[in-house]
């Protein structure tokens, strides 16, 4: 399609291309232009810092074809199960609601339903603001569905979220693309799982937890979530998580605050939680015990937290890197 990003065009046609964020930050979609002309949609994309101009490298998620092209792409990683083929989405914002000063939820009401897997995300953009932003669906039920529930954090100098938080945007049209992402809860999973999550990375993990409860996985297996937050003012979703703990003996939650000030006020309300201090990877190292029954670790959140947590699991816990599922975006 004219003006379509190379990555989206390829994925829409079923190609197995490498990507993580699909929105210009991770550089995983790097490719080499062999012949033809492209136009960059975002010349300052953070993911472009690692490109080598001498090799004509580009980001597929931030490039549009201006002519017939030949590009050299390394193959995308194998997927644990067949993934839904993503497509172009159209729909509008509804049910926007603030959870605290910086975090809100809203629904993306689509013109037609889609199917997706727990842990997947879509990218969205709005007229007048360049670029796509990636948001995970926070639940996974009644599929196929035309209502995608999102969690969004106001980003400093983030044009999209400043626009979104500035006034009621319910009814505004968004263009989208998805579903995307490989950090999924899949039917092949047979064993316990852990989830190490920073901030709004909890969005896709909520879909995984809720799905694993609904499908009966936690009837016979354990799940441990370590949820990293800056301090109690940043906390959200605690009531939802506590209710899930209350209803499921095999689901444990530890809340890791980098600043513990005032956390005592949460202890009586959230008696099932364990509260610990430290960055996500440090706190997780102390919370997680024997991982021999753990078949998969989900890691989500800011890229620095994801990378540190993956390294901790691999180096300190001797956990196989192949059993860690993550998508870096943020
Ligand atoms: Fe293109 Fe992340 S920069 S997938």
Coordinates of C-alpha atoms and ligand atoms in Angstrom, one line a residue:
X1 CA 0.0 0.0 0.0
X2 CA 1.3 3.5 -0.7
X3 CA 2.9 5.1 2.4
X4 CA 3.0 1.7 4.2
X5 CA 5.9 0.9 6.4
X6 CA 8.0 -2.0 5.0
X7 CA 7.7 -4.0 8.2
X8 CA 4.0 -3.7 8.3
X9 CA 3.7 -4.6 4.6
X10 CA 5.9 -7.7 5.0
X11 CA 4.2 -8.9 8.1
X12 CA 0.7 -8.3 6.6
X13 CA 1.7 -10.6 3.8
X14 CA 2.9 -13.4 6.1
X15 CA 6.7 -12.8 6.0
X16 CA 8.6 -13.8 9.1
X17 CA 10.5 -10.6 9.7
X18 CA 12.6 -9.6 12.7
X19 CA 11.0 -7.0 15.0
X20 CA 10.2 -6.2 18.6
X21 CA 8.8 -2.8 19.2
X22 CA 7.4 -2.1 15.6
X23 CA 7.6 1.6 16.5
X24 CA 11.2 2.7 16.1
X25 CA 13.0 2.2 19.4
X26 CA 14.6 -1.3 19.5
X27 CA 16.5 -1.5 16.1
X28 CA 15.6 -5.2 15.8
X29 CA 14.0 -4.6 12.3
X30 CA 17.4 -3.4 10.8
X31 CA 17.8 -4.3 7.2
X32 CA 20.2 -3.5 4.3
X33 CA 19.0 -1.6 1.3
X34 CA 20.4 -3.3 -1.8
X35 CA 18.6 -1.3 -4.5
X36 CA 15.8 1.2 -4.8
X37 CA 14.7 4.2 -2.9
X38 CA 13.1 4.5 0.5
X39 CA 11.8 7.4 2.6
X40 CA 12.3 7.5 6.4
X41 CA 9.2 8.2 8.4
X42 CA 11.2 9.2 11.5
X43 CA 14.8 10.1 10.9
X44 CA 15.6 10.5 14.6
X45 CA 14.1 7.2 15.7
X46 CA 16.1 5.9 18.7
X47 CA 16.4 2.5 17.1
X48 CA 18.2 4.2 14.2
X49 CA 21.3 5.1 16.3
X50 CA 22.9 1.7 15.6
X51 CA 22.4 1.8 11.8
X52 CA 25.5 1.8 9.6
X53 CA 25.0 4.3 6.8
X54 CA 27.9 2.9 4.9
X55 CA 26.0 -0.3 4.6
X56 CA 22.7 1.5 3.6
X57 CA 21.0 0.1 6.7
X58 CA 17.4 1.1 7.5
X59 CA 14.7 0.4 10.0
X60 CA 11.9 -1.5 8.3
X61 CA 9.3 -0.2 10.8
X62 CA 10.3 3.4 9.9
X63 CA 10.8 3.2 6.1
X64 CA 8.5 3.5 3.2
X65 CA 9.2 2.3 -0.4
X66 CA 9.6 5.1 -3.0
X67 CA 10.3 2.5 -5.8
X68 CA 10.7 -1.2 -6.3
X69 CA 13.2 -2.4 -3.7
X70 CA 15.6 -5.1 -2.9
X71 CA 16.5 -5.4 0.8
X72 CA 18.5 -7.9 2.7
X73 CA 16.9 -9.1 6.0
X74 CA 17.9 -11.7 8.5
X75 CA 15.1 -14.1 9.3
X76 CA 12.8 -13.5 12.2
X77 CA 13.1 -15.7 15.3
X78 CA 11.0 -18.9 15.3
X79 CA 7.7 -18.6 17.1
X80 CA 6.6 -21.0 19.8
X81 CA 3.3 -21.4 18.0
X82 CA 1.5 -20.0 14.9
X83 CA 0.8 -16.3 15.4
X84 CA -2.2 -14.4 14.0
X85 CA -1.3 -12.5 10.8
X86 CA -1.4 -8.8 11.6
X87 CA -3.4 -6.3 9.6
X88 CA -4.2 -2.6 9.3
X89 CA -6.7 -1.6 12.0
X90 CA -9.2 1.3 12.2
X91 CA -11.2 2.3 15.3
X92 CA -11.7 4.9 18.0
X93 CA -10.8 5.7 21.6
X94 CA -13.5 5.0 24.2
X95 CA -13.7 4.7 28.0
X96 CA -10.6 6.7 28.8
X97 CA -10.0 6.7 32.5
X98 CA -7.1 8.0 34.7
X99 CA -5.6 5.5 37.2
X100 CA -3.2 8.0 38.6
X101 CA -1.5 11.3 37.3
X102 CA 0.6 9.4 34.9
X103 CA -1.3 6.2 34.0
X104 CA -4.6 5.7 32.3
X105 CA -6.6 2.9 30.6
X106 CA -8.7 3.2 27.5
X107 CA -10.4 1.0 24.9
X108 CA -9.6 0.9 21.2
X109 CA -12.9 0.1 19.6
X110 CA -12.3 -1.4 16.2
X111 CA -14.4 -1.3 13.1
X112 CA -14.1 -5.1 12.9
X113 CA -13.0 -7.8 15.3
X114 CA -9.6 -9.3 15.5
X115 CA -8.1 -12.3 17.1
X116 CA -4.8 -12.2 19.2
X117 CA -2.9 -14.1 21.7
X118 CA -2.4 -13.2 25.4
X119 CA 0.7 -11.0 25.7
X120 CA 0.4 -9.4 22.2
X121 CA 0.2 -5.7 21.3
X122 CA -0.8 -3.4 18.5
X123 CA 0.6 -0.1 17.3
X124 CA -1.6 3.0 17.0
X125 CA -1.3 6.5 15.5
X126 CA -3.5 9.5 15.3
X127 CA -3.7 12.2 12.6
X128 CA -1.5 15.2 13.2
X129 CA 1.1 13.3 15.3
X130 CA 3.9 11.4 13.6
X131 CA 4.6 7.8 14.3
X132 CA 3.1 4.7 15.9
X133 CA 3.1 3.8 19.6
X134 CA 2.9 0.2 20.8
X135 CA 0.4 -0.8 23.5
X136 CA -0.4 -4.3 24.8
X137 CA -3.9 -5.5 25.4
X138 CA -4.5 -6.0 29.1
X139 CA -7.0 -8.8 28.8
X140 CA -7.7 -11.7 26.5
X141 CA -11.4 -12.8 26.4
X142 CA -14.4 -13.1 24.2
X143 CA -12.3 -13.4 21.0
X144 CA -12.4 -12.4 18.3
X145 CA -13.1 -9.0 19.7
X146 CA -13.6 -5.4 18.4
X147 CA -12.6 -3.9 21.8
X148 CA -8.9 -3.8 22.8
X149 CA -8.2 -2.7 26.4
X150 CA -5.0 -0.7 26.7
X151 CA -2.9 0.7 29.6
X152 CA -0.9 3.9 28.8
X153 CA 1.7 5.9 30.6
X154 CA 2.2 9.6 30.1
X155 CA 5.7 10.0 28.7
X156 CA 7.8 13.0 29.3
X157 CA 7.8 15.0 26.1
X158 CA 5.8 12.3 24.5
X159 CA 3.6 14.0 21.9
X160 CA 1.0 11.2 21.7
X161 CA 0.5 10.8 25.4
X162 CA 0.5 14.6 26.0
X163 CA -2.2 14.8 23.4
X164 CA -4.1 11.9 24.9
X165 CA -4.0 13.1 28.5
X166 CA -4.8 16.8 27.7
X167 CA -8.6 16.5 27.3
X168 CA -11.2 13.8 26.7
X169 CA -10.3 12.0 23.4
X170 CA -13.1 9.5 23.4
X171 CA -14.5 9.1 19.9
X172 CA -11.2 10.1 18.2
X173 CA -10.1 7.9 15.3
X174 CA -6.9 5.9 15.6
X175 CA -5.1 4.0 12.8
X176 CA -3.5 0.8 14.0
X177 CA -1.6 -2.3 13.1
X178 CA -1.5 -5.7 14.7
X179 CA -1.6 -8.0 16.5
X180 CA 2.1 -8.1 17.1
X181 CA 4.6 -9.6 19.5
X182 CA 6.0 -13.1 20.4
X183 CA 6.1 -12.9 24.2
X184 CA 2.9 -14.9 24.4
X185 CA 1.2 -17.3 26.7
X186 CA 0.9 -20.3 24.5
X187 CA -1.0 -23.6 24.7
X188 CA 2.3 -25.6 24.7
X189 CA 3.2 -24.2 28.2
X190 CA 3.4 -27.0 30.7
X191 CA 4.8 -25.9 34.0
X192 CA 5.1 -23.0 36.3
X193 CA 5.9 -19.5 35.0
X194 CA 7.3 -16.3 36.4
X195 CA 6.8 -12.7 35.2
X196 CA 9.2 -9.9 35.9
X197 CA 7.6 -6.6 35.0
X198 CA 8.4 -3.0 35.3
X199 CA 5.7 -0.2 35.2
X200 CA 3.3 -0.3 32.3
X201 CA 4.9 -3.5 31.0
X202 CA 2.3 -5.1 33.3
X203 CA -0.3 -4.5 30.5
X204 CA 0.5 -7.6 28.4
X205 CA 1.3 -9.7 31.5
X206 CA -2.2 -9.0 32.9
X207 CA -3.6 -10.6 29.8
X208 CA -1.3 -13.6 30.3
X209 CA -2.2 -14.0 34.0
X210 CA -6.0 -13.6 33.4
X211 CA -5.8 -16.1 30.5
X212 CA -3.8 -18.6 32.5
X213 CA -6.4 -18.5 35.2
X214 CA -9.3 -18.8 32.9
X215 CA -7.9 -21.7 30.9
X216 CA -7.2 -23.6 34.2
X217 CA -3.4 -23.5 33.9
X218 CA -3.0 -22.2 37.4
X219 CA -5.2 -25.1 38.8
X220 CA -2.1 -27.3 38.5
X221 CA 0.8 -24.9 38.1
X222 CA 2.3 -21.9 40.0
X223 CA 2.8 -18.3 38.7
X224 CA 4.9 -15.7 40.4
X225 CA 4.8 -12.0 39.4
X226 CA 7.4 -9.5 40.5
X227 CA 6.0 -6.0 39.7
X228 CA 8.5 -3.2 39.8
X229 CA 7.3 0.3 40.5
X230 CA 9.1 3.5 41.5
X231 CA 7.0 4.3 44.6
X232 CA 3.5 4.0 46.1
X233 CA 2.3 7.1 44.1
X234 CA 3.0 5.2 40.9
X235 CA 1.1 2.1 41.9
X236 CA -1.8 0.9 39.8
X237 CA -3.6 -2.4 39.2
X238 CA -2.9 -3.5 42.8
X239 CA -6.5 -4.1 43.6
X240 CA -7.0 -6.3 40.4
X241 CA -3.8 -8.2 41.2
X242 CA -4.8 -8.7 44.8
X243 CA -8.2 -10.0 43.8
X244 CA -6.5 -12.6 41.5
X245 CA -4.2 -13.6 44.4
X246 CA -7.2 -14.0 46.7
X247 CA -9.0 -16.2 44.2
X248 CA -6.0 -18.3 43.2
X249 CA -3.7 -20.0 45.8
X250 CA -1.1 -20.7 43.1
X251 CA -0.6 -17.1 42.1
X252 CA 2.0 -15.1 44.1
X253 CA 2.8 -11.4 43.7
X254 CA 5.8 -9.4 45.0
X255 CA 5.7 -5.6 44.6
X256 CA 9.2 -4.2 44.2
X257 CA 9.5 -0.5 45.0
X258 CA 12.7 1.4 44.3
X259 CA 11.5 3.9 46.9
X260 CA 9.6 2.2 49.8
X261 CA 8.4 5.4 51.5
X262 CA 4.9 4.9 52.8
X263 CA 4.5 1.3 51.7
X264 CA 3.3 0.3 55.1
X265 CA -0.1 1.9 54.2
X266 CA -0.5 -0.8 51.5
X267 CA 0.3 -3.8 53.7
X268 CA -3.1 -4.2 55.4
X269 CA -5.0 -3.6 52.1
X270 CA -2.9 -6.0 50.1
X271 CA -2.1 -8.7 52.6
X272 CA -1.4 -11.4 50.0
X273 CA 1.5 -9.3 48.5
X274 CA 5.1 -9.4 49.5
X275 CA 6.7 -5.9 49.4
X276 CA 10.4 -5.7 48.6
X277 CA 12.9 -2.9 47.8
X278 CA 15.1 -2.6 44.8
X279 CA 15.2 -2.4 41.0
X280 CA 13.2 -5.1 39.3
X281 CA 16.2 -7.4 38.5
X282 CA 17.7 -7.1 42.0
X283 CA 14.3 -7.6 43.8
X284 CA 13.5 -10.5 41.5
X285 CA 16.8 -12.2 42.3
X286 CA 15.8 -12.3 46.0
X287 CA 12.1 -13.1 45.5
X288 CA 12.6 -16.0 43.0
X289 CA 13.7 -19.2 44.6
X290 CA 14.1 -22.5 42.8
X291 CA 13.2 -22.2 39.1
X292 CA 13.6 -25.9 38.3
X293 CA 9.8 -26.2 37.7
X294 CA 9.5 -23.0 35.7
X295 CA 9.0 -23.5 32.0
X296 CA 8.9 -19.9 30.9
X297 CA 9.8 -16.5 32.2
X298 CA 8.0 -13.4 30.8
X299 CA 9.9 -10.2 31.1
X300 CA 8.3 -6.8 30.2
X301 CA 8.9 -3.1 30.9
X302 CA 11.4 -0.4 30.0
X303 CA 14.2 -1.8 27.8
X304 CA 16.9 -1.3 30.6
X305 CA 14.8 -3.2 33.1
X306 CA 14.1 -6.0 30.5
X307 CA 17.8 -6.4 29.7
X308 CA 18.9 -6.4 33.3
X309 CA 16.2 -8.9 34.3
X310 CA 17.1 -11.2 31.4
X311 CA 20.8 -11.1 32.4
X312 CA 19.9 -11.8 36.1
X313 CA 17.8 -14.8 35.1
X314 CA 20.6 -16.2 32.9
X315 CA 23.7 -15.4 35.0
X316 CA 22.4 -15.6 38.6
X317 CA 19.6 -18.1 38.3
X318 CA 21.1 -20.2 35.5
X319 CA 17.8 -20.0 33.7
X320 CA 17.9 -20.9 30.0
X321 CA 17.8 -17.8 27.8
X322 CA 15.6 -19.7 25.4
X323 CA 12.9 -19.9 27.9
X324 CA 12.6 -16.2 28.4
X325 CA 9.9 -14.4 26.4
X326 CA 10.0 -10.7 26.0
X327 CA 9.3 -7.9 23.6
X328 CA 11.3 -4.7 24.2
X329 CA 9.4 -1.5 23.6
X330 CA 9.1 1.7 25.5
Ligands
LIG1 FE1 11.8 -1.4 14.2 FE2 11.9 -1.9 16.8 S1 12.9 -0.3 15.7 S2 11.0 -3.1 15.3

